[in-house]
Every structure is written in structure tokens, then in C-alpha cells.
CSV table of C-alpha atoms in Angstrom, one decimal:
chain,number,residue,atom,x,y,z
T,1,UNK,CA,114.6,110.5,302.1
T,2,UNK,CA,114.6,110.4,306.0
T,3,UNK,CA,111.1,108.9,307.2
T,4,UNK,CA,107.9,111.4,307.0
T,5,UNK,CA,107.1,113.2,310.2
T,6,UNK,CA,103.9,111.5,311.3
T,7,UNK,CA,101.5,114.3,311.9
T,8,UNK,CA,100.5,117.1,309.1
T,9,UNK,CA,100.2,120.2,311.4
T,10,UNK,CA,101.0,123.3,309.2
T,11,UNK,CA,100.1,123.5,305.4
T,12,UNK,CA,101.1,126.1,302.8
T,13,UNK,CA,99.0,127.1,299.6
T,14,UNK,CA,101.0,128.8,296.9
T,15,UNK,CA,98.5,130.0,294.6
T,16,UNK,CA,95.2,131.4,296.1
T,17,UNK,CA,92.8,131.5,293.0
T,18,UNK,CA,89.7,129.9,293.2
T,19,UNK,CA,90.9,126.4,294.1
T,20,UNK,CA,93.7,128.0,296.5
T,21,UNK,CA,91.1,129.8,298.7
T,22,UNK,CA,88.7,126.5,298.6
T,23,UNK,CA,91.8,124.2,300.0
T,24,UNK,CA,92.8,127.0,302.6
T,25,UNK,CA,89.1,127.2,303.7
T,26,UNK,CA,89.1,123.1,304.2
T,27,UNK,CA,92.2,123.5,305.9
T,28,UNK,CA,91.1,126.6,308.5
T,29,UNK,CA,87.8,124.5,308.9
T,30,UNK,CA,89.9,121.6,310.3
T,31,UNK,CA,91.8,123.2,312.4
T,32,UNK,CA,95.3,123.3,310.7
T,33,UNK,CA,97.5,126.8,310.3
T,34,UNK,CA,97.6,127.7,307.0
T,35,UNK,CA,100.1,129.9,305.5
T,36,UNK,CA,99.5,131.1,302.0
T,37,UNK,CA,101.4,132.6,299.3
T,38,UNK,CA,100.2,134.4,296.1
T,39,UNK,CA,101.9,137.7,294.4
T,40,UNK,CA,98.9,138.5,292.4
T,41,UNK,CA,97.9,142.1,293.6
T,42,UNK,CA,95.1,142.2,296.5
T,43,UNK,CA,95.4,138.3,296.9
T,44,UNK,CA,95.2,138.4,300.3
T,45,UNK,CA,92.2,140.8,300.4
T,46,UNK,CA,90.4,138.1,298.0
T,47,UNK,CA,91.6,134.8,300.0
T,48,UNK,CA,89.9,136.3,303.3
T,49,UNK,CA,87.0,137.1,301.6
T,50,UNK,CA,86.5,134.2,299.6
T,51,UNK,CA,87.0,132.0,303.2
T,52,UNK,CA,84.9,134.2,305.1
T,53,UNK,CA,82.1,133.5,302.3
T,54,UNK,CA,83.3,129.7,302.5
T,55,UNK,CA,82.8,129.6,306.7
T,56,UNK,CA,79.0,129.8,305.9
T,57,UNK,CA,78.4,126.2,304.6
T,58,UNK,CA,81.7,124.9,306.7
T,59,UNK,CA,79.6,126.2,309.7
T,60,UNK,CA,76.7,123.7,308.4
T,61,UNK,CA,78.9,121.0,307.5
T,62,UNK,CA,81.0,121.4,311.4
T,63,UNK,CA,84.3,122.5,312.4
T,64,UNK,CA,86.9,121.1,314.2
T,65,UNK,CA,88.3,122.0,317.2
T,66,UNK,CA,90.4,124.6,317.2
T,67,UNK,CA,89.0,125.6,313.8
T,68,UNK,CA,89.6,129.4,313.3
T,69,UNK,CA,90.0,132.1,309.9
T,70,UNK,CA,92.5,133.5,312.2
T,71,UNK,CA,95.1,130.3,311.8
T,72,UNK,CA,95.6,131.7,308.3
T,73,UNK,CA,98.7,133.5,307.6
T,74,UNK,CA,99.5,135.3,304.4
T,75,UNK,CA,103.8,135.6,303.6
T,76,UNK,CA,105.5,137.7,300.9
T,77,UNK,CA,107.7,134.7,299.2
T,78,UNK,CA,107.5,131.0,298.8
T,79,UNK,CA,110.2,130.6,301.0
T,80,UNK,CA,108.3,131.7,304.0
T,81,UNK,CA,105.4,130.0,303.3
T,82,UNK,CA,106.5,126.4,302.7
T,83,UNK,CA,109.8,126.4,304.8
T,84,UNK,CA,108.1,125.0,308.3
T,85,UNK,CA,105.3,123.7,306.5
T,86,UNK,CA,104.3,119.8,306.5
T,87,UNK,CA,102.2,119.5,303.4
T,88,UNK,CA,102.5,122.1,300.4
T,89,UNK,CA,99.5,122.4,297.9
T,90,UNK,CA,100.3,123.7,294.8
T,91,UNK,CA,97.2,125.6,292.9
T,92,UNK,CA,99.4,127.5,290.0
T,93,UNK,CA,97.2,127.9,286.6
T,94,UNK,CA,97.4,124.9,284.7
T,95,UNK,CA,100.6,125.8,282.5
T,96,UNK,CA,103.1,123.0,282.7
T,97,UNK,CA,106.7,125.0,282.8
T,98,UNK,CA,105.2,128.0,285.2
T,99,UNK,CA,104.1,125.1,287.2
T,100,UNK,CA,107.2,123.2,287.0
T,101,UNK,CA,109.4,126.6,288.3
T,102,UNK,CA,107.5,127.1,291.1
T,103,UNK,CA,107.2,123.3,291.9
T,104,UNK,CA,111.1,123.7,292.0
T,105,UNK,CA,111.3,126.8,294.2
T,106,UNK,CA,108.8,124.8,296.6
T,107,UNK,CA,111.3,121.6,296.4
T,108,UNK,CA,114.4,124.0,297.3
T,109,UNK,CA,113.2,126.2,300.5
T,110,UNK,CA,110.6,123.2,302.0
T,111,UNK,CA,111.5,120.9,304.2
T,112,UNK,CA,112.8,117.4,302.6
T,113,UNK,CA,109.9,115.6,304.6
T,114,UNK,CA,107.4,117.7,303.8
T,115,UNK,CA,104.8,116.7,301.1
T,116,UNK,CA,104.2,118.3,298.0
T,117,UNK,CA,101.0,118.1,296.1
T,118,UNK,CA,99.9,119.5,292.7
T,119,UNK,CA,96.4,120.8,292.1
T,120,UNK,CA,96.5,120.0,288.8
T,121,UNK,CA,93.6,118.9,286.6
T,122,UNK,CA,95.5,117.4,283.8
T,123,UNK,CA,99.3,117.2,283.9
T,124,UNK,CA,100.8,113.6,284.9
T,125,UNK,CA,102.8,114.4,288.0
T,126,UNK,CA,106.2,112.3,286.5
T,127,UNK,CA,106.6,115.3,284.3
T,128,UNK,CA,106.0,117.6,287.1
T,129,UNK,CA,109.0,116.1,289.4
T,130,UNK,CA,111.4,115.4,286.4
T,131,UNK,CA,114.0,118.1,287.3
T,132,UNK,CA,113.1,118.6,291.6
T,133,UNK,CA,115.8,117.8,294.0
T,134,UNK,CA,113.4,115.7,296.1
T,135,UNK,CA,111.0,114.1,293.1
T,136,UNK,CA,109.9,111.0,295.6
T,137,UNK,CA,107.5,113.7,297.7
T,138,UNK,CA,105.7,114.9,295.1
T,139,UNK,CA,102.1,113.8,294.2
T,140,UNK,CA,99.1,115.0,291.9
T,141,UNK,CA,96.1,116.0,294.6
T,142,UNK,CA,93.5,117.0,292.7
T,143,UNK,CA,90.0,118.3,294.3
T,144,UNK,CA,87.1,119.7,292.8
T,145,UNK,CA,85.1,122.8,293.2
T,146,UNK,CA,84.0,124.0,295.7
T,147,UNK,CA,86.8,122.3,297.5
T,148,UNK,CA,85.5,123.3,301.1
T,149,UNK,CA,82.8,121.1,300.0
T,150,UNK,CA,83.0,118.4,297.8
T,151,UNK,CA,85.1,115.0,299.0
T,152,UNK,CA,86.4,114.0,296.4
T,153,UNK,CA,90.2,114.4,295.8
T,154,UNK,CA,92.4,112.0,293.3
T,155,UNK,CA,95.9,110.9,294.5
T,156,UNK,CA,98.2,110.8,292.0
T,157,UNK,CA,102.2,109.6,292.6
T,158,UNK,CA,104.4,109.8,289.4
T,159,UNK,CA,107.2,107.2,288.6
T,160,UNK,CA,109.3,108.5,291.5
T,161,UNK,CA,107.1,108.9,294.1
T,162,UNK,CA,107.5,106.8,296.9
T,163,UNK,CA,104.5,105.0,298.3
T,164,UNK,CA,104.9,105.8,301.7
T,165,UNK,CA,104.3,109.8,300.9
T,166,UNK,CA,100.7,108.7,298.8
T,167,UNK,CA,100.0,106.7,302.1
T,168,UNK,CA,100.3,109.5,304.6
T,169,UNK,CA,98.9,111.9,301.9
T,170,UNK,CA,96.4,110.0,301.5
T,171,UNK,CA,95.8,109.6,305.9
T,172,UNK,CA,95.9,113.1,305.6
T,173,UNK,CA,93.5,114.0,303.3
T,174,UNK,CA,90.7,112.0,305.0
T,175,UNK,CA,92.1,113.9,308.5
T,176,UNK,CA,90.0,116.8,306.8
T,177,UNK,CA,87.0,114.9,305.8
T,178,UNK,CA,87.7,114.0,302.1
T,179,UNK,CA,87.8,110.9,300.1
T,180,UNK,CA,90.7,109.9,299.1
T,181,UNK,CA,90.8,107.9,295.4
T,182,UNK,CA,94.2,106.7,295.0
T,183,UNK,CA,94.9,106.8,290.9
T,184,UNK,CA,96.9,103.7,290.5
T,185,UNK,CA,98.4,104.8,286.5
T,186,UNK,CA,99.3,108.3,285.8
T,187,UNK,CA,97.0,109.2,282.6
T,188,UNK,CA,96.6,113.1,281.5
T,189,UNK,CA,93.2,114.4,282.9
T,190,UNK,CA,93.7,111.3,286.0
T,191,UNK,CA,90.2,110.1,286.5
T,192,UNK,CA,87.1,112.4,286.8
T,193,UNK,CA,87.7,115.1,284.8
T,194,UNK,CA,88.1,112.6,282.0
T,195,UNK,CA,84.3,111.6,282.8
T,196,UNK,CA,82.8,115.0,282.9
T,197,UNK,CA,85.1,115.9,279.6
T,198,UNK,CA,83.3,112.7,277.8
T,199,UNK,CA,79.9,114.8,278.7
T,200,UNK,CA,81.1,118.3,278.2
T,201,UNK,CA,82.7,117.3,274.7
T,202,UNK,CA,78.8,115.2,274.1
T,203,UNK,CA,77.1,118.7,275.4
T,204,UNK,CA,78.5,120.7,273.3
T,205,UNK,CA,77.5,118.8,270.3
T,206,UNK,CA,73.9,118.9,271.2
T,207,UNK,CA,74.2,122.8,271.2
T,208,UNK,CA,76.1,123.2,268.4
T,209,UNK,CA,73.6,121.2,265.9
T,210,UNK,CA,70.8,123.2,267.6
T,211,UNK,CA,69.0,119.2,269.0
T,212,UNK,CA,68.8,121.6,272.8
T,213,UNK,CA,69.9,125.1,274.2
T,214,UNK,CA,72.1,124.7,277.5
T,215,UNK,CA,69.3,124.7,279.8
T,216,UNK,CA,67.5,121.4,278.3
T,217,UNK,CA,71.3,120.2,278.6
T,218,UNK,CA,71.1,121.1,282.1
T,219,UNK,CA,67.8,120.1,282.8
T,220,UNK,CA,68.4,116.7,281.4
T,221,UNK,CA,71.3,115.7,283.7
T,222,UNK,CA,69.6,117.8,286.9
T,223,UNK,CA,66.5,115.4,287.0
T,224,UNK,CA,67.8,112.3,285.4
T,225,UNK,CA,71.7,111.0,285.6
T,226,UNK,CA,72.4,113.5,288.0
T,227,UNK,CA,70.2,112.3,290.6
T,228,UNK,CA,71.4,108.9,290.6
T,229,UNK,CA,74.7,109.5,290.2
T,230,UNK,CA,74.9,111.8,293.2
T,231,UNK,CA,74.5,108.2,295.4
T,232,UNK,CA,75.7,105.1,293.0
T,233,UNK,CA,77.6,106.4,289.9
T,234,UNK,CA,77.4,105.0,286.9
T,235,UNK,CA,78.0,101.8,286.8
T,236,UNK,CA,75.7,100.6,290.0
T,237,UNK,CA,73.2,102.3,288.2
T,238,UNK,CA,73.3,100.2,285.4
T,239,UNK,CA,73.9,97.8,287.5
T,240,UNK,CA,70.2,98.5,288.5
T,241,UNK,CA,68.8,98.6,285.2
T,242,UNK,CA,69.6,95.0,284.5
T,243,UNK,CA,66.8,94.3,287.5
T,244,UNK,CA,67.1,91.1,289.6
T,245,UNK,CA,69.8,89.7,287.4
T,246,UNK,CA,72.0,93.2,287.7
T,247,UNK,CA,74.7,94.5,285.4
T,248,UNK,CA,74.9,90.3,283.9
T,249,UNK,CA,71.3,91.1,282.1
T,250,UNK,CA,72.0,94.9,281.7
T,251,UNK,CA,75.0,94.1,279.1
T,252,UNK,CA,73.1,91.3,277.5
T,253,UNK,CA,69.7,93.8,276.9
T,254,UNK,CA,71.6,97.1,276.3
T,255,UNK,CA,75.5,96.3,275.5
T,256,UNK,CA,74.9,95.7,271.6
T,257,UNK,CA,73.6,99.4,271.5
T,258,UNK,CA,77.2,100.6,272.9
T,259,UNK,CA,78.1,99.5,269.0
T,260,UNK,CA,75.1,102.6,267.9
T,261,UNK,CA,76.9,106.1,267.0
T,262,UNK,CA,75.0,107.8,269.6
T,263,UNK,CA,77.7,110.3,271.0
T,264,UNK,CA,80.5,111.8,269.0
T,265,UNK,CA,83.9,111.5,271.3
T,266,UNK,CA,85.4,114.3,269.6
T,267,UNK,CA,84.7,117.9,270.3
T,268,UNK,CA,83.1,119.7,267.8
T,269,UNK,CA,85.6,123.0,266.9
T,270,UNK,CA,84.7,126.1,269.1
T,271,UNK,CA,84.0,128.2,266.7
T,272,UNK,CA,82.4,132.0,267.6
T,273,UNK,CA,78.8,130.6,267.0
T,274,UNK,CA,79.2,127.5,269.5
T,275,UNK,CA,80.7,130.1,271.9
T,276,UNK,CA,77.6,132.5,271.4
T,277,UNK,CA,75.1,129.7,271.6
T,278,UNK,CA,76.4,128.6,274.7
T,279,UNK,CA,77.6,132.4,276.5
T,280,UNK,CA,73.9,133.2,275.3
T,281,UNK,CA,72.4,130.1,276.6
T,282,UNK,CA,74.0,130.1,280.3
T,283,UNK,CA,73.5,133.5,280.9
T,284,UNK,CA,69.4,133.2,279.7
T,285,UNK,CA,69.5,130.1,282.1
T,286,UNK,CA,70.8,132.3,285.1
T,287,UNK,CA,68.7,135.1,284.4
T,288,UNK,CA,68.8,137.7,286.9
T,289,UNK,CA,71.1,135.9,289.2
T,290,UNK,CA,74.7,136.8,289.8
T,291,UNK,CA,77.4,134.0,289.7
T,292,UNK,CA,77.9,135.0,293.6
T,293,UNK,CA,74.4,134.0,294.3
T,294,UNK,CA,74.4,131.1,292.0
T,295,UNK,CA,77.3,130.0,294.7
T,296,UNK,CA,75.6,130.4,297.1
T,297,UNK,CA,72.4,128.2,295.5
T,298,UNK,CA,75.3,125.7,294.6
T,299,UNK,CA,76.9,125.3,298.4
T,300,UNK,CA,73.6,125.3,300.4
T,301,UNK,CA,72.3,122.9,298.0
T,302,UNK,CA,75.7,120.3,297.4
T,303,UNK,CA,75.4,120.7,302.2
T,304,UNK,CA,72.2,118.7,301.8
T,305,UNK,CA,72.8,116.6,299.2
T,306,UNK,CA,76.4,115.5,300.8
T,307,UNK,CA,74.3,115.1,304.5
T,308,UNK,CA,72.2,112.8,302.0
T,309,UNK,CA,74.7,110.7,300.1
T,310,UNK,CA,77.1,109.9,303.3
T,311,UNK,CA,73.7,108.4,304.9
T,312,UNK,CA,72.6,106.6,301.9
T,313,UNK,CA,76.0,105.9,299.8
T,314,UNK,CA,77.0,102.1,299.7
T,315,UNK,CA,79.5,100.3,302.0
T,316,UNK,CA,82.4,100.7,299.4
T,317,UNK,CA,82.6,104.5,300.4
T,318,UNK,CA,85.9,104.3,302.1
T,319,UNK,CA,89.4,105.1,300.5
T,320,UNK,CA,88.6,103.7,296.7
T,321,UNK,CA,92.1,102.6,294.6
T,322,UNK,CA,91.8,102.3,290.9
């Protein structure tokens, strides 16, 4: 493959669900063109909604120059959208052969310098570029919701990828303020989603044999775990509890109890009960409050508490590789 064009200028999103509009938004917000295709019916009424909702907390967190909704252009086929694109995100639903299809149309009309990454959550991206004509461009970019806010996104090359397209994807990415974490071996589920499944799965439990109702769930990681993890993660935070001595004492004290059957790794089945506790449970918790304003809740507080963790989180927040 001929060497990448330097400089990511236009991006195309195929696929404008929920994580489609959130990486369009992002993209708007720091001043890139964005063209976008979806053949859902009305997609294009929801993608400009959904950013102009979006431009509200992207207006607290600052635009770039240039920044505008009106760089966003919506196309009737994938050809149009990715053929003079730099960088194509792929936000499909998480079904491996539809996503492997339109992966394929993508790899056929784009560009063979342009980048290709995958949205998904779970699939290893080797089996994703078994069968493209250009397998070396694609990547796994995984973000997290709401993607106009959060930083995170996990950087994923499969056996083929060549490690000059994670490096500029990975330039890239933090060109629109996100934190790259560069996943060093594929794995299904990559990194983070595998840590909040371990929870889920846990949570799940605890409402099933009736020990707490969703909201004590809730409550329990809101004003405990979740506090601390929103600035050190896990393991500094043990790290802490081992006091002067750090993680060295922490293991010593607390590491036998690891061997205890606290948590039960494997999800309890979903029956129609479980589903009712929990459906019950969530909407009792929200009470009169839609999911739109519940959003809205969500994105004025994860502003703040982003504002708070860049000031307060330690040195090692730059590009992390696992």
C-alpha cells in the first residue's frame, strides 16, 4: 500500500445509530466534513437531531475552529460517502457477516489510503478484514457512549494491519481530543467492555437472588467505586489501599481473599423474572424521567466530571498501550 496521506481532512460514517451520530458530532465539533451514510428510513432527520442535541455539551467542552453542523453531508450510497474520504468509521449493528459485507463495499469504492475503522464492541478485527482487498487498513476503533463525550477509544489492528495505519489512526484520534489506548492482542470484547461485562454479569446476580434491586446496585458503584475510578482506575486504587507501602502490602493484606467465592463469573440465565426484576427496577429508579432527559443529566454531568479528571488524572494520561 502506497504511504498514508498525512492529514485526515474528510471522514465518512456508514451507519448513523446511536454511536454513528455520537462519532459524526465529535467529528463536526472538530472541525472535519463529515459525510454520512445510513439507508434506514428518516436517518438523516435523526442524525441532525441527535448532533443538534449533542452541540449543547460540545459547546461546554469547546469547538474547533472552523467547527460547524453545516460540514455534515448526508449521501444516498456507500460509494459517495467514503470515495474522497480519508478515514471511514464503521458503526453497523454488531452482526459479524452484515458487518463483514459492508466492510467489503467500503474496501472496494474508498480510497486505498484511506483508513478504515470498525466500531465494534466485540468482534476481533482479523475476522473482520479476512476477505477485503486492502486488509492492512483496517482497524477496530471502539468508543464509548456518549461518543461526543467520553475519550476513551480502543485501537485495535488485526493480523494484517499494518502498524503505520494504527499510528496515524491513532494521531488522529487524539486530533479530536480522545485518548487513544492502543490494544496490543486482538481478544473478543478488546479491553473495557470486558471490565464492565465482569460487573454487569456480578450485577445481575445480586438482582436475580433478590441480595439488592438495581438502584442499591446503582447506588453502590455511584458513591463508592465509581468515584474513584472516574480519576485512578482500579488498580491505583488499590494501590492506595495498601497505604504507605502501596499495592506490595495491599496483595499481602487482601490477595488471599481473591481465593473467597465472592463473585460468580458466569451470568446467571436471563430468564423472564431476571428481565422483569431488572425492566421493573430501572424504570422505578428513573421515575418520572424520560431517557431524553436522563441524557441530558448524563452529558452535563460526565462535562464536569471530564473538566475534573483531566485536571486531577495522573501523569500516565497520554496515549496508554496494552
Amino acid at each position: 500500500m502506497n504511504q498514508l496521506k498525512e492529514e485526515i481532512k474528510t471522514v465518512a460514517v456508514i451507519g448513523t445509530g446511536v454511536i454513528g451520530n455520537g462519532w459524526i458530532a465529535r467529528f463536526l465539533a472538530n472541525g472535519h466534513d463529515v459525510i454520512a451514510y445510513d439507508p434506514a428510513p428518516g436517518a438523516e432527520e435523526k442524525t441532525r437531531q441527535a448532533v443538534e442535541l449533542a452541540w449543547t455539551s460540545l459547546l461546554k467542552i469547546g469547538l474547533a475552529p472552523g467547527a460547524s453542523v453545516d460540514r455534515l453531508q448526508f449521501v444516498s450510497t456507500i460509494e459517495e460517502a467514503v470515495k474522497e474520504a480519508d478515514l471511514i468509521q464503521e458503526n453497523v449493528p454488531e452482526r459479524e457477516e452484515l458487518k463483514k459485507n459492508v466492510l467489503a463495499s467500503i474496501d472496494y469504492y474508498a480510497n486505498p489510503e484511506a483508513i478504515i475503522g470498525s466500531s465494534t464492541s466485540g468482534i476481533m478485527p482479523s475476522r473482520l478484514q479476512k476477505d477485503l482487498k486492502h486488509p492492512e487498513r483496517l482497524i477496530v476503533a471502539h468508543p464509548f457512549n456518549p461518543v461526543y463525550i467520553l475519550p476513551l477509544v480502543e485501537l485495535v489492528g488485526g493480523q494484517l494491519t499494518e502498524s503505520s495505519v494504527i499510528e496515524r489512526a491513532s494521531r488522529f484520534y487524539q486530533s479530536v481530543q480522545m485518548k487513544p489506548l492502543v490494544v496490543r492482542k486482538e481478544i473478543e470484547g478488546h479491553l473495557a467492555d470486558r471490565l464492565m461485562e465482569a460487573l454487569w454479569r456480578e450485577a445481575l446476580h445480586l438482582v436475580n437472588d433478590g441480595i439488592a434491586t438495581t438502584e442499591e446496585v446503582d447506588a453502590a458503584i455511584v458513591y463508592g467505586a465509581g468515584l474513584r475510578w472516574a480519576q485512578m482506575g482500579p488498580f491505583l486504587t488499590f494501590h492506595l489501599a495498601g497505604g504507605n507501602a502501596g499495592m506490595r502490602h495491599m496483595l499481602e493484606q487482601f490477595g488471599p481473599a481473591l481465593k473467597q467465592p465472592w463473585t460468580k463469573l458466569e451470568a446467571p440465565e436471563l430468564t423472564d423474572e431476571l428481565k422483569e426484576k431488572v425492566i421493573e427496577g430501572c424504570e422505578t429508579h428513573a421515575g418520572d424521567s424520560s431517557v431524553a432527559d436522563l441524557e441530558n443529566k448524563r452529558n452535563e454531568f460526565l462535562v464536569k466530571v471530564l473538566e475534573l479528571a483531566e485536571e486531577y488524572w495522573p501523569a500516565t494520561n497520554s496515549v496508554s498501550k496494552i
